[in-house]
Amino acid sequence: MDKITIIVPCYNEEETIPHFIKEADRVYEKMRESYGVSMEYLFVDDGSKDKTLKVLEKYAQENPRVSYITFSRNFGKEAAMLAGLENSDGDFTVIIDADLQDPPELIEEMYTTLKNDDEYDCVASRRFTRTGEPKIRSAFAKCFYKIMGKISKTEIVDGARDFRMMTRQMVDAIVSLKECNRFSKGIFSWVGFNTKWLEFENRERVSGTTKWSFWGLLLYAIDGFVAFSTAPLAIASVIGIVFCLIAFIGVCFVFVRALCFGDKVAGWPSMVCIMCFIAGIQLFCNGIIGIYLSKTYTETKKRPQYIAKKIHRCGDRKNG
Ligand code: UDP
Ligand code: MG
C-alpha cells in the first residue's frame, strides 16, 4: 500500500483549512477505493498570527490523516516546504497550497502517472493563464522568467507552481541540499529527474488574501537570481570594462582636441553629470557584489531554516 504525504504550508489560513481538508478528503476517499493508498496531510503552520494552529489541533483530533508542524515564528514558505519535506515519510510526496489555488483533484493524475510510467520521477503543475492576478505582478513575473532563462543554466519554467508530486528518491535529493537561501523552483529543477507537466487554468483563492506583497516578490526574485546564477557579477565586470573603454576613447578625443584647438576650460556641468553617472554605475555594481556577499554571509552562519515548536503526527499517540 503506497503512502502519499501531502505537505501544506500555512500562514494565516484559518479560513481556508476547512475547505482544503474537505477537498483533500474527497480526493483521498476516491484514491483509497481505486488504488488502496493511505494519505497524511502534513500541515506546516508557519508562525500564523490567526487561529490556524487551533483549527489544525481541532482537525487533528477528529481526522486521522491530519498531522501538523508548528513553527516558533514566521520563517516563510520556503522554510515551511523544507520542514514538510524533511518530515515526509511517504512513498510519494505532494506539496500544495492551502488556499485551493492548486487543484487537489490533480493528485490522482499525478499518482497514476508516477505509478504507471517509470520514466517520470515528478509530476508538476503549471498555470497557463494568470487571470485574476494584478497586471503589474504578471508583467514582472514574465520579466523574471525571461531574464532567468537567459542568465541561469537551471531551467525555471514560466508559470510553474510549487504544487507537485515527487518520488521518495527525488524528495531525498532535495532534502540533501543544505543551502540556507532556498529557492525551491530552482532546486526542483537543479536536482534533475524527469518531470511531467500538467497544465491548469489559474484559480482565485478560496478565501483570505495572498501573503505576498509586491516588495516581497521582488526580493524573492532577487533570491532566485542570486541562488541560481552568478551572471550579475559578470555583468558588473562587463559594465566596468565598457566604461573604461568609453573613458579611454574620451581621453584620446580630449587630448587630440587640446592639441589641435587648445584647451578651453568649459563644459564642467556636463563633467559633473558624467561623474555622477559613473559613480551611480559603480555603486550599482558594488550593490550586486554586496548582495552575493550577504548571501554568502548568511550561508556561512548555518542557522537552522526553521524552528519547530511542536510536531504532531497522525497515529502518533505521544503527541496526540
Ligand atoms: N505561506 C507560508 N508562509 C508564508 C507565506 C505563505 O507558509 O510566509 C503559504 C500560504 O499559507 C499558502 C502558500 O504559502 O498556503 C501560498 O501563499 P499565497 O497563497 O499567499 O501565495 P500566492 O498563491 O498568492 O502566490
Ligand atoms: Mg495562493
mmCIF file of C-alpha atoms and ligand atoms in Angstrom:
data_model
loop_
_atom_site.group_PDB
_atom_site.id
_atom_site.type_symbol
_atom_site.label_atom_id
_atom_site.label_comp_id
_atom_site.label_asym_id
_atom_site.label_seq_id
_atom_site.Cartn_x
_atom_site.Cartn_y
_atom_site.Cartn_z
ATOM 1 C CA MET A 1 0.000 0.000 0.000
ATOM 2 C CA ASP A 2 1.500 3.334 -1.036
ATOM 3 C CA LYS A 3 1.543 6.242 1.355
ATOM 4 C CA ILE A 4 1.143 9.751 -0.008
ATOM 5 C CA THR A 5 2.292 12.628 2.212
ATOM 6 C CA ILE A 6 0.674 15.940 1.347
ATOM 7 C CA ILE A 7 2.635 18.947 2.589
ATOM 8 C CA VAL A 8 0.550 22.074 3.095
ATOM 9 C CA PRO A 9 2.397 25.282 4.096
ATOM 10 C CA CYS A 10 0.022 27.540 6.024
ATOM 11 C CA TYR A 11 0.387 31.124 7.098
ATOM 12 C CA ASN A 12 -2.788 32.695 8.462
ATOM 13 C CA GLU A 13 -5.029 30.173 6.724
ATOM 14 C CA GLU A 14 -7.711 29.635 9.407
ATOM 15 C CA GLU A 15 -10.462 30.210 6.830
ATOM 16 C CA THR A 16 -9.042 28.051 4.062
ATOM 17 C CA ILE A 17 -8.004 24.925 6.025
ATOM 18 C CA PRO A 18 -11.577 23.569 6.471
ATOM 19 C CA HIS A 19 -12.193 23.947 2.702
ATOM 20 C CA PHE A 20 -8.861 22.303 1.975
ATOM 21 C CA ILE A 21 -9.480 19.311 4.233
ATOM 22 C CA LYS A 22 -12.914 18.778 2.687
ATOM 23 C CA GLU A 23 -11.451 18.692 -0.818
ATOM 24 C CA ALA A 24 -8.450 16.575 0.224
ATOM 25 C CA ASP A 25 -10.749 14.042 1.934
ATOM 26 C CA ARG A 26 -12.759 13.763 -1.258
ATOM 27 C CA VAL A 27 -9.596 13.002 -3.239
ATOM 28 C CA TYR A 28 -8.443 10.563 -0.545
ATOM 29 C CA GLU A 29 -11.715 8.588 -0.493
ATOM 30 C CA LYS A 30 -11.639 8.228 -4.273
ATOM 31 C CA MET A 31 -7.979 7.186 -4.361
ATOM 32 C CA ARG A 32 -8.353 4.771 -1.441
ATOM 33 C CA GLU A 33 -11.154 2.983 -3.250
ATOM 34 C CA SER A 34 -9.376 2.912 -6.599
ATOM 35 C CA TYR A 35 -5.763 2.281 -5.582
ATOM 36 C CA GLY A 36 -5.803 1.457 -1.856
ATOM 37 C CA VAL A 37 -3.426 4.287 -0.951
ATOM 38 C CA SER A 38 -3.051 5.847 2.506
ATOM 39 C CA MET A 39 -2.596 9.573 2.999
ATOM 40 C CA GLU A 40 -1.214 12.020 5.506
ATOM 41 C CA TYR A 41 -1.897 15.750 5.314
ATOM 42 C CA LEU A 42 1.176 17.347 6.827
ATOM 43 C CA PHE A 43 0.260 20.968 7.570
ATOM 44 C CA VAL A 44 3.142 23.288 8.379
ATOM 45 C CA ASP A 45 1.917 26.232 10.428
ATOM 46 C CA ASP A 46 4.442 28.892 9.543
ATOM 47 C CA GLY A 47 4.039 31.008 12.705
ATOM 48 C CA SER A 48 0.497 32.096 11.867
ATOM 49 C CA LYS A 49 -0.932 35.018 13.823
ATOM 50 C CA ASP A 50 -4.544 33.950 13.451
ATOM 51 C CA LYS A 51 -6.232 30.758 14.693
ATOM 52 C CA THR A 52 -4.580 28.427 12.175
ATOM 53 C CA LEU A 53 -2.985 26.324 14.918
ATOM 54 C CA LYS A 54 -6.269 25.997 16.834
ATOM 55 C CA VAL A 55 -8.023 24.887 13.647
ATOM 56 C CA LEU A 56 -5.288 22.317 12.966
ATOM 57 C CA GLU A 57 -5.446 20.992 16.545
ATOM 58 C CA LYS A 58 -9.185 20.553 16.198
ATOM 59 C CA TYR A 59 -8.952 18.686 12.895
ATOM 60 C CA ALA A 60 -6.046 16.561 14.155
ATOM 61 C CA GLN A 61 -8.365 15.177 16.840
ATOM 62 C CA GLU A 62 -11.152 14.207 14.506
ATOM 63 C CA ASN A 63 -9.376 13.392 11.231
ATOM 64 C CA PRO A 64 -6.843 10.514 11.313
ATOM 65 C CA ARG A 65 -4.972 11.905 8.328
ATOM 66 C CA VAL A 66 -4.161 15.322 9.788
ATOM 67 C CA SER A 67 -0.619 15.969 11.071
ATOM 68 C CA TYR A 68 0.962 19.318 11.738
ATOM 69 C CA ILE A 69 4.237 21.017 12.493
ATOM 70 C CA THR A 70 4.142 24.441 14.072
ATOM 71 C CA PHE A 71 6.980 26.963 13.874
ATOM 72 C CA SER A 72 8.167 29.263 16.645
ATOM 73 C CA ARG A 73 7.636 32.244 14.282
ATOM 74 C CA ASN A 74 7.050 33.001 10.612
ATOM 75 C CA PHE A 75 10.006 31.616 8.650
ATOM 76 C CA GLY A 76 8.498 31.878 5.148
ATOM 77 C CA LYS A 77 7.041 29.412 2.669
ATOM 78 C CA GLU A 78 10.446 28.047 1.643
ATOM 79 C CA ALA A 79 11.191 27.013 5.244
ATOM 80 C CA ALA A 80 7.690 25.545 5.580
ATOM 81 C CA MET A 81 8.163 23.420 2.467
ATOM 82 C CA LEU A 82 11.571 22.247 3.703
ATOM 83 C CA ALA A 83 10.137 21.252 7.092
ATOM 84 C CA GLY A 84 7.434 19.288 5.292
ATOM 85 C CA LEU A 85 9.921 17.533 3.021
ATOM 86 C CA GLU A 86 12.276 16.695 5.888
ATOM 87 C CA ASN A 87 9.422 15.142 7.857
ATOM 88 C CA SER A 88 7.705 13.419 4.952
ATOM 89 C CA ASP A 89 7.908 9.622 5.057
ATOM 90 C CA GLY A 90 5.509 8.836 2.215
ATOM 91 C CA ASP A 91 6.380 6.820 -0.881
ATOM 92 C CA PHE A 92 5.153 9.851 -2.779
ATOM 93 C CA THR A 93 5.177 13.428 -1.544
ATOM 94 C CA VAL A 94 2.959 16.264 -2.687
ATOM 95 C CA ILE A 95 3.427 19.986 -1.983
ATOM 96 C CA ILE A 96 0.239 22.011 -2.289
ATOM 97 C CA ASP A 97 -1.006 25.446 -1.170
ATOM 98 C CA ALA A 98 -3.740 25.624 1.442
ATOM 99 C CA ASP A 99 -5.875 28.126 -0.463
ATOM 100 C CA LEU A 100 -7.100 25.654 -3.151
ATOM 101 C CA GLN A 101 -5.414 27.659 -5.910
ATOM 102 C CA ASP A 102 -3.721 24.343 -6.692
ATOM 103 C CA PRO A 103 -6.466 21.854 -7.684
ATOM 104 C CA PRO A 104 -6.250 18.823 -5.312
ATOM 105 C CA GLU A 105 -8.086 16.661 -7.874
ATOM 106 C CA LEU A 106 -4.874 16.631 -9.943
ATOM 107 C CA ILE A 107 -3.238 14.487 -7.231
ATOM 108 C CA GLU A 108 -4.894 11.379 -8.667
ATOM 109 C CA GLU A 109 -3.496 12.009 -12.139
ATOM 110 C CA MET A 110 -0.087 12.737 -10.626
ATOM 111 C CA TYR A 111 -0.146 9.424 -8.764
ATOM 112 C CA THR A 112 -1.255 7.315 -11.731
ATOM 113 C CA THR A 113 1.412 8.926 -13.913
ATOM 114 C CA LEU A 114 4.200 8.175 -11.433
ATOM 115 C CA LYS A 115 2.900 4.661 -10.809
ATOM 116 C CA ASN A 116 2.359 3.651 -14.418
ATOM 117 C CA ASP A 117 5.194 5.457 -16.096
ATOM 118 C CA ASP A 118 8.657 4.616 -14.769
ATOM 119 C CA GLU A 119 10.065 7.336 -16.954
ATOM 120 C CA TYR A 120 8.868 10.075 -14.576
ATOM 121 C CA ASP A 121 10.022 10.943 -11.044
ATOM 122 C CA CYS A 122 7.930 14.052 -10.617
ATOM 123 C CA VAL A 123 4.636 15.393 -11.884
ATOM 124 C CA ALA A 124 4.494 19.155 -11.538
ATOM 125 C CA SER A 125 1.853 21.715 -12.348
ATOM 126 C CA ARG A 126 1.937 24.928 -14.261
ATOM 127 C CA ARG A 127 -0.659 27.615 -14.798
ATOM 128 C CA PHE A 128 -1.158 28.587 -18.394
ATOM 129 C CA THR A 129 -3.174 31.684 -17.517
ATOM 130 C CA ARG A 130 -2.713 34.364 -14.923
ATOM 131 C CA THR A 131 -6.279 35.659 -14.920
ATOM 132 C CA GLY A 132 -7.306 37.318 -11.693
ATOM 133 C CA GLU A 133 -3.727 38.313 -10.886
ATOM 134 C CA PRO A 134 -2.782 42.020 -10.856
ATOM 135 C CA LYS A 135 -1.414 43.031 -14.305
ATOM 136 C CA ILE A 136 1.772 44.531 -12.882
ATOM 137 C CA ARG A 137 2.543 41.308 -10.982
ATOM 138 C CA SER A 138 2.087 39.208 -14.143
ATOM 139 C CA ALA A 139 4.307 41.587 -16.132
ATOM 140 C CA PHE A 140 7.102 41.390 -13.549
ATOM 141 C CA ALA A 141 6.756 37.609 -13.309
ATOM 142 C CA LYS A 142 7.097 37.290 -17.106
ATOM 143 C CA CYS A 143 10.144 39.550 -16.997
ATOM 144 C CA PHE A 144 11.679 37.451 -14.191
ATOM 145 C CA TYR A 145 11.303 34.175 -16.116
ATOM 146 C CA LYS A 146 12.724 35.756 -19.264
ATOM 147 C CA ILE A 147 15.833 37.101 -17.508
ATOM 148 C CA MET A 148 16.252 33.882 -15.537
ATOM 149 C CA GLY A 149 16.103 31.868 -18.765
ATOM 150 C CA LYS A 150 18.928 33.989 -20.155
ATOM 151 C CA ILE A 151 21.269 34.147 -17.163
ATOM 152 C CA SER A 152 20.839 30.775 -15.476
ATOM 153 C CA LYS A 153 21.658 27.268 -16.647
ATOM 154 C CA THR A 154 18.922 25.906 -14.351
ATOM 155 C CA GLU A 155 15.668 25.888 -16.259
ATOM 156 C CA ILE A 156 12.828 27.606 -14.424
ATOM 157 C CA VAL A 157 9.514 27.105 -16.176
ATOM 158 C CA ASP A 158 7.207 30.101 -16.563
ATOM 159 C CA GLY A 159 4.026 29.646 -14.531
ATOM 160 C CA ALA A 160 5.406 26.610 -12.644
ATOM 161 C CA ARG A 161 3.799 26.150 -9.245
ATOM 162 C CA ASP A 162 5.304 24.506 -6.197
ATOM 163 C CA PHE A 163 2.355 22.087 -6.476
ATOM 164 C CA ARG A 164 3.851 18.733 -7.484
ATOM 165 C CA MET A 165 4.157 15.066 -6.584
ATOM 166 C CA MET A 166 7.625 13.578 -6.214
ATOM 167 C CA THR A 167 9.052 10.126 -5.666
ATOM 168 C CA ARG A 168 10.911 9.272 -2.458
ATOM 169 C CA GLN A 169 14.216 9.426 -4.317
ATOM 170 C CA MET A 170 13.616 12.964 -5.539
ATOM 171 C CA VAL A 171 12.489 14.167 -2.103
ATOM 172 C CA ASP A 172 15.674 12.713 -0.554
ATOM 173 C CA ALA A 173 17.735 14.520 -3.188
ATOM 174 C CA ILE A 174 16.026 17.860 -2.414
ATOM 175 C CA VAL A 175 16.471 17.446 1.338
ATOM 176 C CA SER A 176 20.164 16.663 0.815
ATOM 177 C CA LEU A 177 20.699 20.235 -0.428
ATOM 178 C CA LYS A 178 21.529 22.135 2.728
ATOM 179 C CA GLU A 179 21.638 25.688 1.389
ATOM 180 C CA CYS A 180 20.007 28.391 3.525
ATOM 181 C CA ASN A 181 18.942 30.731 0.749
ATOM 182 C CA ARG A 182 16.437 28.322 -0.733
ATOM 183 C CA PHE A 183 14.641 28.989 -3.982
ATOM 184 C CA SER A 184 12.597 25.848 -4.477
ATOM 185 C CA LYS A 185 11.576 26.433 -8.076
ATOM 186 C CA GLY A 186 15.273 26.339 -8.931
ATOM 187 C CA ILE A 187 16.073 23.455 -6.578
ATOM 188 C CA PHE A 188 13.362 21.224 -8.115
ATOM 189 C CA SER A 189 14.925 21.790 -11.492
ATOM 190 C CA TRP A 190 18.541 21.579 -10.294
ATOM 191 C CA VAL A 191 18.178 18.101 -8.753
ATOM 192 C CA GLY A 192 17.149 16.853 -12.188
ATOM 193 C CA PHE A 193 14.937 13.770 -12.621
ATOM 194 C CA ASN A 194 12.199 13.612 -15.224
ATOM 195 C CA THR A 195 9.256 15.904 -14.705
ATOM 196 C CA LYS A 196 5.911 15.721 -16.419
ATOM 197 C CA TRP A 197 3.990 18.986 -16.550
ATOM 198 C CA LEU A 198 0.248 19.228 -16.039
ATOM 199 C CA GLU A 199 -1.365 22.475 -17.034
ATOM 200 C CA PHE A 200 -4.314 24.134 -15.396
ATOM 201 C CA GLU A 201 -6.115 27.433 -15.505
ATOM 202 C CA ASN A 202 -5.367 29.930 -12.748
ATOM 203 C CA ARG A 203 -7.840 29.926 -9.854
ATOM 204 C CA GLU A 204 -8.648 32.523 -7.272
ATOM 205 C CA ARG A 205 -8.030 31.813 -3.583
ATOM 206 C CA VAL A 206 -10.975 30.132 -1.901
ATOM 207 C CA SER A 207 -10.787 32.635 0.956
ATOM 208 C CA GLY A 208 -8.352 35.012 2.691
ATOM 209 C CA THR A 209 -5.700 37.070 0.904
ATOM 210 C CA THR A 210 -2.315 36.463 -0.675
ATOM 211 C CA LYS A 211 0.675 36.706 1.668
ATOM 212 C CA TRP A 212 2.953 38.104 -0.996
ATOM 213 C CA SER A 213 3.413 41.839 -1.304
ATOM 214 C CA PHE A 214 4.966 43.279 -4.438
ATOM 215 C CA TRP A 215 8.125 44.066 -2.476
ATOM 216 C CA GLY A 216 8.227 40.533 -1.047
ATOM 217 C CA LEU A 217 8.008 39.054 -4.530
ATOM 218 C CA LEU A 218 10.752 41.370 -5.798
ATOM 219 C CA LEU A 219 13.090 40.237 -3.013
ATOM 220 C CA TYR A 220 12.157 36.607 -3.744
ATOM 221 C CA ALA A 221 13.016 37.170 -7.416
ATOM 222 C CA ILE A 222 16.426 38.585 -6.396
ATOM 223 C CA ASP A 223 16.933 35.468 -4.210
ATOM 224 C CA GLY A 224 16.197 33.382 -7.298
ATOM 225 C CA PHE A 225 18.737 35.220 -9.453
ATOM 226 C CA VAL A 226 21.432 35.059 -6.793
ATOM 227 C CA ALA A 227 20.810 31.403 -5.892
ATOM 228 C CA PHE A 228 20.918 30.121 -9.454
ATOM 229 C CA SER A 229 23.142 32.480 -11.406
ATOM 230 C CA THR A 230 26.394 34.342 -10.963
ATOM 231 C CA ALA A 231 25.815 36.220 -14.217
ATOM 232 C CA PRO A 232 25.053 39.548 -12.462
ATOM 233 C CA LEU A 233 28.643 39.536 -11.142
ATOM 234 C CA ALA A 234 29.951 39.018 -14.655
ATOM 235 C CA ILE A 235 27.613 41.735 -15.944
ATOM 236 C CA ALA A 236 29.090 44.125 -13.341
ATOM 237 C CA SER A 237 32.584 43.412 -14.722
ATOM 238 C CA VAL A 238 31.413 43.892 -18.307
ATOM 239 C CA ILE A 239 29.848 47.259 -17.400
ATOM 240 C CA GLY A 240 33.183 48.209 -15.804
ATOM 241 C CA ILE A 241 35.137 47.287 -18.953
ATOM 242 C CA VAL A 242 32.707 49.153 -21.223
ATOM 243 C CA PHE A 243 33.072 52.314 -19.120
ATOM 244 C CA CYS A 244 36.893 52.004 -19.147
ATOM 245 C CA LEU A 245 36.777 51.844 -22.941
ATOM 246 C CA ILE A 246 34.468 54.862 -23.160
ATOM 247 C CA ALA A 247 36.774 56.770 -20.789
ATOM 248 C CA PHE A 248 39.841 55.824 -22.847
ATOM 249 C CA ILE A 249 38.219 56.984 -26.096
ATOM 250 C CA GLY A 250 37.103 60.185 -24.323
ATOM 251 C CA VAL A 251 40.646 60.904 -23.083
ATOM 252 C CA CYS A 252 42.081 60.398 -26.585
ATOM 253 C CA PHE A 253 39.455 62.723 -28.016
ATOM 254 C CA VAL A 254 40.116 65.462 -25.441
ATOM 255 C CA PHE A 255 43.885 65.118 -25.861
ATOM 256 C CA VAL A 256 43.735 65.403 -29.654
ATOM 257 C CA ARG A 257 41.270 68.288 -29.460
ATOM 258 C CA ALA A 258 43.516 70.163 -26.997
ATOM 259 C CA LEU A 259 46.497 69.672 -29.337
ATOM 260 C CA CYS A 260 44.570 70.965 -32.348
ATOM 261 C CA PHE A 261 42.413 73.707 -30.849
ATOM 262 C CA GLY A 262 43.936 74.491 -27.433
ATOM 263 C CA ASP A 263 42.394 73.702 -24.036
ATOM 264 C CA LYS A 264 39.330 75.756 -23.184
ATOM 265 C CA VAL A 265 38.026 75.233 -19.650
ATOM 266 C CA ALA A 266 34.412 74.722 -20.493
ATOM 267 C CA GLY A 267 31.810 72.020 -20.036
ATOM 268 C CA TRP A 268 32.176 71.471 -16.290
ATOM 269 C CA PRO A 269 28.416 70.926 -15.815
ATOM 270 C CA SER A 270 28.494 68.027 -18.265
ATOM 271 C CA MET A 271 31.580 66.759 -16.429
ATOM 272 C CA VAL A 272 29.663 66.713 -13.133
ATOM 273 C CA CYS A 273 26.822 64.808 -14.823
ATOM 274 C CA ILE A 274 29.236 62.216 -16.186
ATOM 275 C CA MET A 275 30.903 61.845 -12.784
ATOM 276 C CA CYS A 276 27.540 61.316 -11.089
ATOM 277 C CA PHE A 277 26.556 58.789 -13.732
ATOM 278 C CA ILE A 278 29.763 56.806 -13.323
ATOM 279 C CA ALA A 279 29.520 56.955 -9.531
ATOM 280 C CA GLY A 280 25.982 55.569 -9.884
ATOM 281 C CA ILE A 281 27.182 52.689 -12.051
ATOM 282 C CA GLN A 282 29.949 51.936 -9.545
ATOM 283 C CA LEU A 283 27.518 51.854 -6.638
ATOM 284 C CA PHE A 284 25.162 49.656 -8.646
ATOM 285 C CA CYS A 285 27.968 47.165 -9.333
ATOM 286 C CA ASN A 286 29.082 47.299 -5.691
ATOM 287 C CA GLY A 287 25.479 46.603 -4.752
ATOM 288 C CA ILE A 288 25.448 43.456 -6.908
ATOM 289 C CA ILE A 289 28.632 42.249 -5.229
ATOM 290 C CA GLY A 290 27.119 43.190 -1.859
ATOM 291 C CA ILE A 291 24.067 41.004 -2.470
ATOM 292 C CA TYR A 292 26.229 37.968 -3.231
ATOM 293 C CA LEU A 293 28.396 38.743 -0.205
ATOM 294 C CA SER A 294 25.373 38.991 2.087
ATOM 295 C CA LYS A 295 24.031 35.666 0.787
ATOM 296 C CA THR A 296 27.441 34.072 1.399
ATOM 297 C CA TYR A 297 27.409 35.582 4.899
ATOM 298 C CA THR A 298 24.014 34.105 5.807
ATOM 299 C CA GLU A 299 25.072 30.806 4.242
ATOM 300 C CA THR A 300 28.238 30.606 6.402
ATOM 301 C CA LYS A 301 26.256 31.167 9.628
ATOM 302 C CA LYS A 302 24.472 27.857 9.012
ATOM 303 C CA ARG A 303 21.466 28.828 11.102
ATOM 304 C CA PRO A 304 18.575 26.371 11.020
ATOM 305 C CA GLN A 305 15.983 27.381 8.464
ATOM 306 C CA TYR A 306 13.111 26.936 10.859
ATOM 307 C CA ILE A 307 12.488 26.133 14.493
ATOM 308 C CA ALA A 308 9.654 23.701 15.098
ATOM 309 C CA LYS A 309 7.733 24.276 18.324
ATOM 310 C CA LYS A 310 5.543 21.201 18.094
ATOM 311 C CA ILE A 311 5.234 18.254 15.764
ATOM 312 C CA HIS A 312 2.066 16.206 15.803
ATOM 313 C CA ARG A 313 1.954 13.188 13.507
ATOM 314 C CA CYS A 314 -1.269 11.346 12.875
ATOM 315 C CA GLY A 315 -1.203 7.961 14.601
ATOM 316 C CA ASP A 316 1.398 9.380 16.996
ATOM 317 C CA ARG A 317 -0.212 8.918 20.430
ATOM 318 C CA LYS A 318 2.605 10.567 22.342
ATOM 319 C CA ASN A 319 1.911 13.938 20.759
ATOM 320 C CA GLY A 320 -1.776 13.440 20.172
HETATM 321 N N1 UDP B 1 2.734 30.688 3.043
HETATM 322 C C1 UDP B 1 3.552 30.276 4.092
HETATM 323 N N2 UDP B 1 4.389 31.188 4.679
HETATM 324 C C2 UDP B 1 4.453 32.486 4.274
HETATM 325 C C3 UDP B 1 3.634 32.880 3.185
HETATM 326 C C4 UDP B 1 2.785 31.960 2.595
HETATM 327 O O1 UDP B 1 3.520 29.111 4.503
HETATM 328 O O2 UDP B 1 5.234 33.262 4.853
HETATM 329 C C5 UDP B 1 1.811 29.705 2.429
HETATM 330 C C6 UDP B 1 0.348 30.161 2.368
HETATM 331 O O3 UDP B 1 -0.338 29.862 3.558
HETATM 332 C C7 UDP B 1 -0.181 29.369 1.181
HETATM 333 C C8 UDP B 1 1.043 29.281 0.256
HETATM 334 O O4 UDP B 1 2.185 29.529 1.075
HETATM 335 O O5 UDP B 1 -0.610 28.072 1.535
HETATM 336 C C9 UDP B 1 0.988 30.272 -0.877
HETATM 337 O O6 UDP B 1 0.778 31.574 -0.358
HETATM 338 P P1 UDP B 1 -0.178 32.626 -1.070
HETATM 339 O O7 UDP B 1 -1.463 31.977 -1.460
HETATM 340 O O8 UDP B 1 -0.275 33.806 -0.173
HETATM 341 O O9 UDP B 1 0.680 32.983 -2.350
HETATM 342 P P2 UDP B 1 0.171 33.164 -3.856
HETATM 343 O O10 UDP B 1 -0.724 31.985 -4.164
HETATM 344 O O11 UDP B 1 -0.558 34.451 -3.879
HETATM 345 O O12 UDP B 1 1.422 33.154 -4.662
HETATM 346 MG MG MG B 2 -2.319 31.387 -3.189
#
